Amino acid sequence: GMAGPLRWLENCLRRTAGDREEDGVSHPVPLVPLSEENEDAMEDRRFRALLRQLGLRPPANEQESFWRIPAALTPQQLRRAAASIAHYSPDPPGSPKGLLEPPRCPQD
């Protein structure tokens, strides 16, 4: 599912927002998918549509292999984007969301 990659993306955005506030400088930040799950998500049409919607930039040319968080996005915009991911769930309800949820008691 997309839950893992969405969390990863949210973390990247929040981390970048924090860095930009501390440094007062903005550099484009490549989104480097370090897991196979994240790599698969980067190939996914819906995930890419979300990236675009959030203002992220696809690889500009053959030299670039990664999407980037543009330098122009402010910490506020990044946090808003991260918050909107929390509400975005392409996984249909009832799909496994990893091991973070406690097992539910069977309803009788």
PDB file of N, CA and C in Angstrom, residues 7-102:
ATOM      1  N   ARG A   7       3.932   8.329   4.518  1.00  0.00           N
ATOM      2  CA  ARG A   7       4.578   8.753   5.769  1.00  0.00           C
ATOM      3  C   ARG A   7       5.979   9.272   5.491  1.00  0.00           C
ATOM      4  N   TRP A   8       6.690   8.548   4.618  1.00  0.00           N
ATOM      5  CA  TRP A   8       8.049   8.947   4.251  1.00  0.00           C
ATOM      6  C   TRP A   8       8.042  10.346   3.623  1.00  0.00           C
ATOM      7  N   LEU A   9       7.122  10.568   2.692  1.00  0.00           N
ATOM      8  CA  LEU A   9       7.019  11.858   2.013  1.00  0.00           C
ATOM      9  C   LEU A   9       6.702  12.960   3.030  1.00  0.00           C
ATOM     10  N   GLU A  10       5.773  12.669   3.918  1.00  0.00           N
ATOM     11  CA  GLU A  10       5.392  13.641   4.950  1.00  0.00           C
ATOM     12  C   GLU A  10       6.609  14.012   5.803  1.00  0.00           C
ATOM     13  N   ASN A  11       7.396  12.988   6.186  1.00  0.00           N
ATOM     14  CA  ASN A  11       8.598  13.241   6.984  1.00  0.00           C
ATOM     15  C   ASN A  11       9.615  14.084   6.228  1.00  0.00           C
ATOM     16  N   CYS A  12       9.801  13.786   4.949  1.00  0.00           N
ATOM     17  CA  CYS A  12      10.739  14.567   4.126  1.00  0.00           C
ATOM     18  C   CYS A  12      10.331  16.040   4.119  1.00  0.00           C
ATOM     19  N   LEU A  13       9.040  16.287   3.935  1.00  0.00           N
ATOM     20  CA  LEU A  13       8.551  17.666   3.868  1.00  0.00           C
ATOM     21  C   LEU A  13       8.755  18.376   5.203  1.00  0.00           C
ATOM     22  N   ARG A  14       8.429  17.681   6.294  1.00  0.00           N
ATOM     23  CA  ARG A  14       8.579  18.302   7.611  1.00  0.00           C
ATOM     24  C   ARG A  14      10.046  18.560   7.940  1.00  0.00           C
ATOM     25  N   ARG A  15      10.907  17.606   7.601  1.00  0.00           N
ATOM     26  CA  ARG A  15      12.332  17.766   7.875  1.00  0.00           C
ATOM     27  C   ARG A  15      12.885  18.949   7.089  1.00  0.00           C
ATOM     28  N   THR A  16      12.480  19.030   5.816  1.00  0.00           N
ATOM     29  CA  THR A  16      12.943  20.125   4.965  1.00  0.00           C
ATOM     30  C   THR A  16      12.457  21.465   5.516  1.00  0.00           C
ATOM     31  N   ALA A  17      11.209  21.508   5.987  1.00  0.00           N
ATOM     32  CA  ALA A  17      10.671  22.743   6.570  1.00  0.00           C
ATOM     33  C   ALA A  17      11.525  23.169   7.765  1.00  0.00           C
ATOM     34  N   GLY A  18      11.855  22.212   8.624  1.00  0.00           N
ATOM     35  CA  GLY A  18      12.672  22.506   9.806  1.00  0.00           C
ATOM     36  C   GLY A  18      14.053  23.012   9.422  1.00  0.00           C
ATOM     37  N   ASP A  19      14.677  22.351   8.440  1.00  0.00           N
ATOM     38  CA  ASP A  19      16.010  22.762   7.985  1.00  0.00           C
ATOM     39  C   ASP A  19      15.979  24.183   7.452  1.00  0.00           C
ATOM     40  N   ARG A  20      14.944  24.492   6.668  1.00  0.00           N
ATOM     41  CA  ARG A  20      14.874  25.818   6.052  1.00  0.00           C
ATOM     42  C   ARG A  20      14.685  26.901   7.097  1.00  0.00           C
ATOM     43  N   GLU A  21      13.950  26.582   8.145  1.00  0.00           N
ATOM     44  CA  GLU A  21      13.754  27.566   9.215  1.00  0.00           C
ATOM     45  C   GLU A  21      15.059  27.801   9.959  1.00  0.00           C
ATOM     46  N   GLU A  22      15.785  26.719  10.242  1.00  0.00           N
ATOM     47  CA  GLU A  22      17.029  26.850  10.994  1.00  0.00           C
ATOM     48  C   GLU A  22      18.093  27.582  10.198  1.00  0.00           C
ATOM     49  N   ASP A  23      18.264  27.167   8.935  1.00  0.00           N
ATOM     50  CA  ASP A  23      19.369  27.705   8.147  1.00  0.00           C
ATOM     51  C   ASP A  23      19.043  29.054   7.528  1.00  0.00           C
ATOM     52  N   GLY A  24      17.750  29.306   7.314  1.00  0.00           N
ATOM     53  CA  GLY A  24      17.376  30.508   6.594  1.00  0.00           C
ATOM     54  C   GLY A  24      17.774  30.439   5.128  1.00  0.00           C
ATOM     55  N   VAL A  25      18.223  29.262   4.673  1.00  0.00           N
ATOM     56  CA  VAL A  25      18.592  29.094   3.267  1.00  0.00           C
ATOM     57  C   VAL A  25      17.761  27.967   2.688  1.00  0.00           C
ATOM     58  N   SER A  26      17.430  28.079   1.408  1.00  0.00           N
ATOM     59  CA  SER A  26      16.682  27.008   0.766  1.00  0.00           C
ATOM     60  C   SER A  26      17.464  26.427  -0.390  1.00  0.00           C
ATOM     61  N   HIS A  27      17.643  25.131  -0.369  1.00  0.00           N
ATOM     62  CA  HIS A  27      18.198  24.424  -1.521  1.00  0.00           C
ATOM     63  C   HIS A  27      17.148  23.424  -1.957  1.00  0.00           C
ATOM     64  N   PRO A  28      17.117  23.111  -3.253  1.00  0.00           N
ATOM     65  CA  PRO A  28      16.218  22.026  -3.666  1.00  0.00           C
ATOM     66  C   PRO A  28      16.665  20.741  -2.973  1.00  0.00           C
ATOM     67  N   VAL A  29      15.715  19.967  -2.494  1.00  0.00           N
ATOM     68  CA  VAL A  29      16.048  18.726  -1.795  1.00  0.00           C
ATOM     69  C   VAL A  29      15.555  17.539  -2.604  1.00  0.00           C
ATOM     70  N   PRO A  30      16.481  16.656  -3.015  1.00  0.00           N
ATOM     71  CA  PRO A  30      16.020  15.481  -3.769  1.00  0.00           C
ATOM     72  C   PRO A  30      15.268  14.517  -2.852  1.00  0.00           C
ATOM     73  N   LEU A  31      14.200  13.922  -3.385  1.00  0.00           N
ATOM     74  CA  LEU A  31      13.477  12.882  -2.652  1.00  0.00           C
ATOM     75  C   LEU A  31      14.121  11.561  -3.032  1.00  0.00           C
ATOM     76  N   VAL A  32      14.928  11.012  -2.139  1.00  0.00           N
ATOM     77  CA  VAL A  32      15.642   9.783  -2.467  1.00  0.00           C
ATOM     78  C   VAL A  32      14.940   8.605  -1.812  1.00  0.00           C
ATOM     79  N   PRO A  33      14.262   7.776  -2.619  1.00  0.00           N
ATOM     80  CA  PRO A  33      13.526   6.650  -2.032  1.00  0.00           C
ATOM     81  C   PRO A  33      14.493   5.552  -1.630  1.00  0.00           C
ATOM     82  N   LEU A  34      14.686   5.331  -0.328  1.00  0.00           N
ATOM     83  CA  LEU A  34      15.699   4.377   0.113  1.00  0.00           C
ATOM     84  C   LEU A  34      15.151   2.970   0.277  1.00  0.00           C
ATOM     85  N   SER A  35      13.845   2.824   0.139  1.00  0.00           N
ATOM     86  CA  SER A  35      13.304   1.470   0.248  1.00  0.00           C
ATOM     87  C   SER A  35      12.607   1.115  -1.051  1.00  0.00           C
ATOM     88  N   GLU A  36      12.433  -0.177  -1.258  1.00  0.00           N
ATOM     89  CA  GLU A  36      11.783  -0.635  -2.481  1.00  0.00           C
ATOM     90  C   GLU A  36      10.345  -0.130  -2.536  1.00  0.00           C
ATOM     91  N   GLU A  37       9.716  -0.088  -1.362  1.00  0.00           N
ATOM     92  CA  GLU A  37       8.332   0.370  -1.277  1.00  0.00           C
ATOM     93  C   GLU A  37       8.233   1.818  -1.772  1.00  0.00           C
ATOM     94  N   ASN A  38       9.188   2.658  -1.329  1.00  0.00           N
ATOM     95  CA  ASN A  38       9.179   4.058  -1.752  1.00  0.00           C
ATOM     96  C   ASN A  38       9.508   4.189  -3.238  1.00  0.00           C
ATOM     97  N   GLU A  39      10.433   3.345  -3.710  1.00  0.00           N
ATOM     98  CA  GLU A  39      10.767   3.377  -5.139  1.00  0.00           C
ATOM     99  C   GLU A  39       9.546   3.040  -5.978  1.00  0.00           C
ATOM    100  N   ASP A  40       8.816   2.012  -5.551  1.00  0.00           N
ATOM    101  CA  ASP A  40       7.608   1.628  -6.289  1.00  0.00           C
ATOM    102  C   ASP A  40       6.605   2.776  -6.301  1.00  0.00           C
ATOM    103  N   ALA A  41       6.481   3.457  -5.160  1.00  0.00           N
ATOM    104  CA  ALA A  41       5.532   4.565  -5.074  1.00  0.00           C
ATOM    105  C   ALA A  41       5.909   5.662  -6.066  1.00  0.00           C
ATOM    106  N   MET A  42       7.224   5.909  -6.231  1.00  0.00           N
ATOM    107  CA  MET A  42       7.669   6.965  -7.134  1.00  0.00           C
ATOM    108  C   MET A  42       7.306   6.648  -8.587  1.00  0.00           C
ATOM    109  N   GLU A  43       7.030   5.371  -8.856  1.00  0.00           N
ATOM    110  CA  GLU A  43       6.624   4.976 -10.209  1.00  0.00           C
ATOM    111  C   GLU A  43       5.103   5.032 -10.361  1.00  0.00           C
ATOM    112  N   ASP A  44       4.425   5.188  -9.243  1.00  0.00           N
ATOM    113  CA  ASP A  44       2.967   5.096  -9.242  1.00  0.00           C
ATOM    114  C   ASP A  44       2.337   6.408  -9.709  1.00  0.00           C
ATOM    115  N   ARG A  45       1.379   6.274 -10.610  1.00  0.00           N
ATOM    116  CA  ARG A  45       0.739   7.442 -11.217  1.00  0.00           C
ATOM    117  C   ARG A  45       0.080   8.349 -10.179  1.00  0.00           C
ATOM    118  N   ARG A  46      -0.642   7.714  -9.243  1.00  0.00           N
ATOM    119  CA  ARG A  46      -1.368   8.514  -8.248  1.00  0.00           C
ATOM    120  C   ARG A  46      -0.406   9.225  -7.305  1.00  0.00           C
ATOM    121  N   PHE A  47       0.673   8.511  -6.968  1.00  0.00           N
ATOM    122  CA  PHE A  47       1.658   9.105  -6.062  1.00  0.00           C
ATOM    123  C   PHE A  47       2.317  10.308  -6.738  1.00  0.00           C
ATOM    124  N   ARG A  48       2.640  10.138  -8.028  1.00  0.00           N
ATOM    125  CA  ARG A  48       3.240  11.258  -8.763  1.00  0.00           C
ATOM    126  C   ARG A  48       2.290  12.427  -8.894  1.00  0.00           C
ATOM    127  N   ALA A  49       1.007  12.120  -9.087  1.00  0.00           N
ATOM    128  CA  ALA A  49       0.008  13.190  -9.180  1.00  0.00           C
ATOM    129  C   ALA A  49      -0.017  13.967  -7.863  1.00  0.00           C
ATOM    130  N   LEU A  50       0.109  13.239  -6.761  1.00  0.00           N
ATOM    131  CA  LEU A  50       0.137  13.892  -5.450  1.00  0.00           C
ATOM    132  C   LEU A  50       1.379  14.779  -5.335  1.00  0.00           C
ATOM    133  N   LEU A  51       2.534  14.259  -5.767  1.00  0.00           N
ATOM    134  CA  LEU A  51       3.771  15.044  -5.695  1.00  0.00           C
ATOM    135  C   LEU A  51       3.612  16.365  -6.444  1.00  0.00           C
ATOM    136  N   ARG A  52       3.023  16.269  -7.637  1.00  0.00           N
ATOM    137  CA  ARG A  52       2.814  17.489  -8.436  1.00  0.00           C
ATOM    138  C   ARG A  52       1.899  18.461  -7.724  1.00  0.00           C
ATOM    139  N   GLN A  53       0.827  17.899  -7.163  1.00  0.00           N
ATOM    140  CA  GLN A  53      -0.162  18.698  -6.456  1.00  0.00           C
ATOM    141  C   GLN A  53       0.486  19.462  -5.300  1.00  0.00           C
ATOM    142  N   LEU A  54       1.484  18.848  -4.680  1.00  0.00           N
ATOM    143  CA  LEU A  54       2.148  19.464  -3.535  1.00  0.00           C
ATOM    144  C   LEU A  54       3.216  20.462  -3.980  1.00  0.00           C
ATOM    145  N   GLY A  55       3.430  20.565  -5.298  1.00  0.00           N
ATOM    146  CA  GLY A  55       4.392  21.545  -5.792  1.00  0.00           C
ATOM    147  C   GLY A  55       5.796  20.989  -5.965  1.00  0.00           C
ATOM    148  N   LEU A  56       5.931  19.656  -5.903  1.00  0.00           N
ATOM    149  CA  LEU A  56       7.260  19.076  -6.084  1.00  0.00           C
ATOM    150  C   LEU A  56       7.580  18.974  -7.570  1.00  0.00           C
ATOM    151  N   ARG A  57       8.880  18.877  -7.861  1.00  0.00           N
ATOM    152  CA  ARG A  57       9.315  18.982  -9.242  1.00  0.00           C
ATOM    153  C   ARG A  57       9.884  17.649  -9.732  1.00  0.00           C
ATOM    154  N   PRO A  58       9.371  17.176 -10.877  1.00  0.00           N
ATOM    155  CA  PRO A  58       9.916  15.920 -11.425  1.00  0.00           C
ATOM    156  C   PRO A  58      11.343  16.126 -11.917  1.00  0.00           C
ATOM    157  N   PRO A  59      12.092  15.035 -12.151  1.00  0.00           N
ATOM    158  CA  PRO A  59      13.463  15.170 -12.657  1.00  0.00           C
ATOM    159  C   PRO A  59      13.482  16.021 -13.921  1.00  0.00           C
ATOM    160  N   ALA A  60      14.383  17.002 -13.960  1.00  0.00           N
ATOM    161  CA  ALA A  60      14.383  17.971 -15.061  1.00  0.00           C
ATOM    162  C   ALA A  60      14.979  17.375 -16.332  1.00  0.00           C
ATOM    163  N   ASN A  61      15.892  16.425 -16.186  1.00  0.00           N
ATOM    164  CA  ASN A  61      16.588  15.887 -17.358  1.00  0.00           C
ATOM    165  C   ASN A  61      17.170  14.518 -17.025  1.00  0.00           C
ATOM    166  N   GLU A  62      17.930  13.966 -17.954  1.00  0.00           N
ATOM    167  CA  GLU A  62      18.482  12.618 -17.747  1.00  0.00           C
ATOM    168  C   GLU A  62      19.461  12.576 -16.572  1.00  0.00           C
ATOM    169  N   GLN A  63      20.106  13.715 -16.290  1.00  0.00           N
ATOM    170  CA  GLN A  63      21.102  13.717 -15.204  1.00  0.00           C
ATOM    171  C   GLN A  63      20.427  13.556 -13.835  1.00  0.00           C
ATOM    172  N   GLU A  64      19.185  13.990 -13.774  1.00  0.00           N
ATOM    173  CA  GLU A  64      18.491  13.914 -12.488  1.00  0.00           C
ATOM    174  C   GLU A  64      17.655  12.650 -12.435  1.00  0.00           C
ATOM    175  N   SER A  65      17.795  11.902 -11.347  1.00  0.00           N
ATOM    176  CA  SER A  65      16.922  10.734 -11.267  1.00  0.00           C
ATOM    177  C   SER A  65      15.836  10.920 -10.226  1.00  0.00           C
ATOM    178  N   PHE A  66      15.924  11.999  -9.441  1.00  0.00           N
ATOM    179  CA  PHE A  66      14.978  12.142  -8.340  1.00  0.00           C
ATOM    180  C   PHE A  66      14.049  13.338  -8.503  1.00  0.00           C
ATOM    181  N   TRP A  67      12.864  13.199  -7.934  1.00  0.00           N
ATOM    182  CA  TRP A  67      11.984  14.352  -7.768  1.00  0.00           C
ATOM    183  C   TRP A  67      12.640  15.265  -6.742  1.00  0.00           C
ATOM    184  N   ARG A  68      12.288  16.539  -6.778  1.00  0.00           N
ATOM    185  CA  ARG A  68      12.872  17.473  -5.823  1.00  0.00           C
ATOM    186  C   ARG A  68      11.826  18.338  -5.141  1.00  0.00           C
ATOM    187  N   ILE A  69      12.148  18.696  -3.905  1.00  0.00           N
ATOM    188  CA  ILE A  69      11.359  19.700  -3.193  1.00  0.00           C
ATOM    189  C   ILE A  69      11.996  21.034  -3.580  1.00  0.00           C
ATOM    190  N   PRO A  70      11.298  21.868  -4.364  1.00  0.00           N
ATOM    191  CA  PRO A  70      11.933  23.089  -4.871  1.00  0.00           C
ATOM    192  C   PRO A  70      12.336  24.045  -3.750  1.00  0.00           C
ATOM    193  N   ALA A  71      13.390  24.814  -4.005  1.00  0.00           N
ATOM    194  CA  ALA A  71      13.877  25.781  -3.024  1.00  0.00           C
ATOM    195  C   ALA A  71      12.827  26.844  -2.719  1.00  0.00           C
ATOM    196  N   ALA A  72      11.925  27.072  -3.675  1.00  0.00           N
ATOM    197  CA  ALA A  72      10.941  28.155  -3.529  1.00  0.00           C
ATOM    198  C   ALA A  72       9.876  27.878  -2.471  1.00  0.00           C
ATOM    199  N   LEU A  73       9.686  26.616  -2.103  1.00  0.00           N
ATOM    200  CA  LEU A  73       8.632  26.311  -1.130  1.00  0.00           C
ATOM    201  C   LEU A  73       9.067  26.758   0.273  1.00  0.00           C
ATOM    202  N   THR A  74       8.222  27.544   0.924  1.00  0.00           N
ATOM    203  CA  THR A  74       8.540  28.041   2.266  1.00  0.00           C
ATOM    204  C   THR A  74       8.242  26.962   3.309  1.00  0.00           C
ATOM    205  N   PRO A  75       8.824  27.100   4.510  1.00  0.00           N
ATOM    206  CA  PRO A  75       8.506  26.136   5.573  1.00  0.00           C
ATOM    207  C   PRO A  75       6.995  26.014   5.809  1.00  0.00           C
ATOM    208  N   GLN A  76       6.276  27.146   5.735  1.00  0.00           N
ATOM    209  CA  GLN A  76       4.821  27.099   5.938  1.00  0.00           C
ATOM    210  C   GLN A  76       4.160  26.239   4.862  1.00  0.00           C
ATOM    211  N   GLN A  77       4.572  26.457   3.612  1.00  0.00           N
ATOM    212  CA  GLN A  77       3.983  25.682   2.510  1.00  0.00           C
ATOM    213  C   GLN A  77       4.307  24.201   2.678  1.00  0.00           C
ATOM    214  N   LEU A  78       5.535  23.919   3.092  1.00  0.00           N
ATOM    215  CA  LEU A  78       5.941  22.526   3.276  1.00  0.00           C
ATOM    216  C   LEU A  78       5.114  21.864   4.373  1.00  0.00           C
ATOM    217  N   ARG A  79       4.885  22.606   5.462  1.00  0.00           N
ATOM    218  CA  ARG A  79       4.096  22.032   6.559  1.00  0.00           C
ATOM    219  C   ARG A  79       2.654  21.819   6.146  1.00  0.00           C
ATOM    220  N   ARG A  80       2.122  22.775   5.365  1.00  0.00           N
ATOM    221  CA  ARG A  80       0.756  22.602   4.870  1.00  0.00           C
ATOM    222  C   ARG A  80       0.678  21.369   3.985  1.00  0.00           C
ATOM    223  N   ALA A  81       1.676  21.211   3.123  1.00  0.00           N
ATOM    224  CA  ALA A  81       1.707  20.044   2.234  1.00  0.00           C
ATOM    225  C   ALA A  81       1.759  18.766   3.067  1.00  0.00           C
ATOM    226  N   ALA A  82       2.623  18.759   4.093  1.00  0.00           N
ATOM    227  CA  ALA A  82       2.755  17.575   4.946  1.00  0.00           C
ATOM    228  C   ALA A  82       1.431  17.274   5.644  1.00  0.00           C
ATOM    229  N   ALA A  83       0.769  18.334   6.110  1.00  0.00           N
ATOM    230  CA  ALA A  83      -0.508  18.135   6.800  1.00  0.00           C
ATOM    231  C   ALA A  83      -1.553  17.572   5.845  1.00  0.00           C
ATOM    232  N   SER A  84      -1.512  18.010   4.591  1.00  0.00           N
ATOM    233  CA  SER A  84      -2.519  17.530   3.642  1.00  0.00           C
ATOM    234  C   SER A  84      -2.290  16.055   3.309  1.00  0.00           C
ATOM    235  N   ILE A  85      -1.040  15.598   3.405  1.00  0.00           N
ATOM    236  CA  ILE A  85      -0.764  14.180   3.142  1.00  0.00           C
ATOM    237  C   ILE A  85      -1.417  13.326   4.217  1.00  0.00           C
ATOM    238  N   ALA A  86      -1.399  13.839   5.440  1.00  0.00           N
ATOM    239  CA  ALA A  86      -1.983  13.080   6.539  1.00  0.00           C
ATOM    240  C   ALA A  86      -3.454  12.760   6.258  1.00  0.00           C
ATOM    241  N   HIS A  87      -4.109  13.634   5.473  1.00  0.00           N
ATOM    242  CA  HIS A  87      -5.529  13.404   5.166  1.00  0.00           C
ATOM    243  C   HIS A  87      -5.717  12.657   3.862  1.00  0.00           C
ATOM    244  N   TYR A  88      -4.611  12.437   3.145  1.00  0.00           N
ATOM    245  CA  TYR A  88      -4.712  11.857   1.821  1.00  0.00           C
ATOM    246  C   TYR A  88      -4.497  10.381   1.960  1.00  0.00           C
ATOM    247  N   SER A  89      -5.465   9.575   1.571  1.00  0.00           N
ATOM    248  CA  SER A  89      -5.249   8.147   1.686  1.00  0.00           C
ATOM    249  C   SER A  89      -5.787   7.417   0.482  1.00  0.00           C
ATOM    250  N   PRO A  90      -4.897   7.098  -0.468  1.00  0.00           N
ATOM    251  CA  PRO A  90      -5.358   6.379  -1.654  1.00  0.00           C
ATOM    252  C   PRO A  90      -5.659   4.919  -1.346  1.00  0.00           C
ATOM    253  N   ASP A  91      -5.188   4.422  -0.186  1.00  0.00           N
ATOM    254  CA  ASP A  91      -5.483   3.040   0.156  1.00  0.00           C
ATOM    255  C   ASP A  91      -6.954   2.920   0.519  1.00  0.00           C
ATOM    256  N   PRO A  92      -7.643   1.940  -0.052  1.00  0.00           N
ATOM    257  CA  PRO A  92      -9.053   1.777   0.322  1.00  0.00           C
ATOM    258  C   PRO A  92      -9.147   1.443   1.800  1.00  0.00           C
ATOM    259  N   PRO A  93     -10.232   1.877   2.454  1.00  0.00           N
ATOM    260  CA  PRO A  93     -10.373   1.563   3.882  1.00  0.00           C
ATOM    261  C   PRO A  93     -10.331   0.061   4.078  1.00  0.00           C
ATOM    262  N   GLY A  94      -9.748  -0.379   5.168  1.00  0.00           N
ATOM    263  CA  GLY A  94      -9.694  -1.807   5.425  1.00  0.00           C
ATOM    264  C   GLY A  94      -8.439  -2.454   4.873  1.00  0.00           C
ATOM    265  N   SER A  95      -7.613  -1.692   4.139  1.00  0.00           N
ATOM    266  CA  SER A  95      -6.360  -2.291   3.672  1.00  0.00           C
ATOM    267  C   SER A  95      -5.364  -2.252   4.823  1.00  0.00           C
ATOM    268  N   PRO A  96      -4.446  -3.210   4.864  1.00  0.00           N
ATOM    269  CA  PRO A  96      -3.515  -3.247   6.003  1.00  0.00           C
ATOM    270  C   PRO A  96      -2.670  -1.980   6.033  1.00  0.00           C
ATOM    271  N   LYS A  97      -2.511  -1.386   7.200  1.00  0.00           N
ATOM    272  CA  LYS A  97      -1.773  -0.132   7.317  1.00  0.00           C
ATOM    273  C   LYS A  97      -0.477  -0.361   8.087  1.00  0.00           C
ATOM    274  N   GLY A  98       0.157  -1.503   7.902  1.00  0.00           N
ATOM    275  CA  GLY A  98       1.383  -1.735   8.649  1.00  0.00           C
ATOM    276  C   GLY A  98       1.061  -2.221  10.049  1.00  0.00           C
ATOM    277  N   LEU A  99       2.052  -2.171  10.928  1.00  0.00           N
ATOM    278  CA  LEU A  99       1.878  -2.793  12.237  1.00  0.00           C
ATOM    279  C   LEU A  99       1.628  -1.767  13.322  1.00  0.00           C
ATOM    280  N   LEU A 100       1.326  -0.516  12.922  1.00  0.00           N
ATOM    281  CA  LEU A 100       1.205   0.524  13.928  1.00  0.00           C
ATOM    282  C   LEU A 100      -0.118   0.442  14.668  1.00  0.00           C
ATOM    283  N   GLU A 101      -1.142  -0.113  14.007  1.00  0.00           N
ATOM    284  CA  GLU A 101      -2.435  -0.164  14.668  1.00  0.00           C
ATOM    285  C   GLU A 101      -2.500  -1.386  15.561  1.00  0.00           C
ATOM    286  N   PRO A 102      -3.051  -1.220  16.761  1.00  0.00           N
ATOM    287  CA  PRO A 102      -3.213  -2.401  17.609  1.00  0.00           C
ATOM    288  C   PRO A 102      -4.218  -3.332  16.953  1.00  0.00           C
TER     289      PRO A 102
END
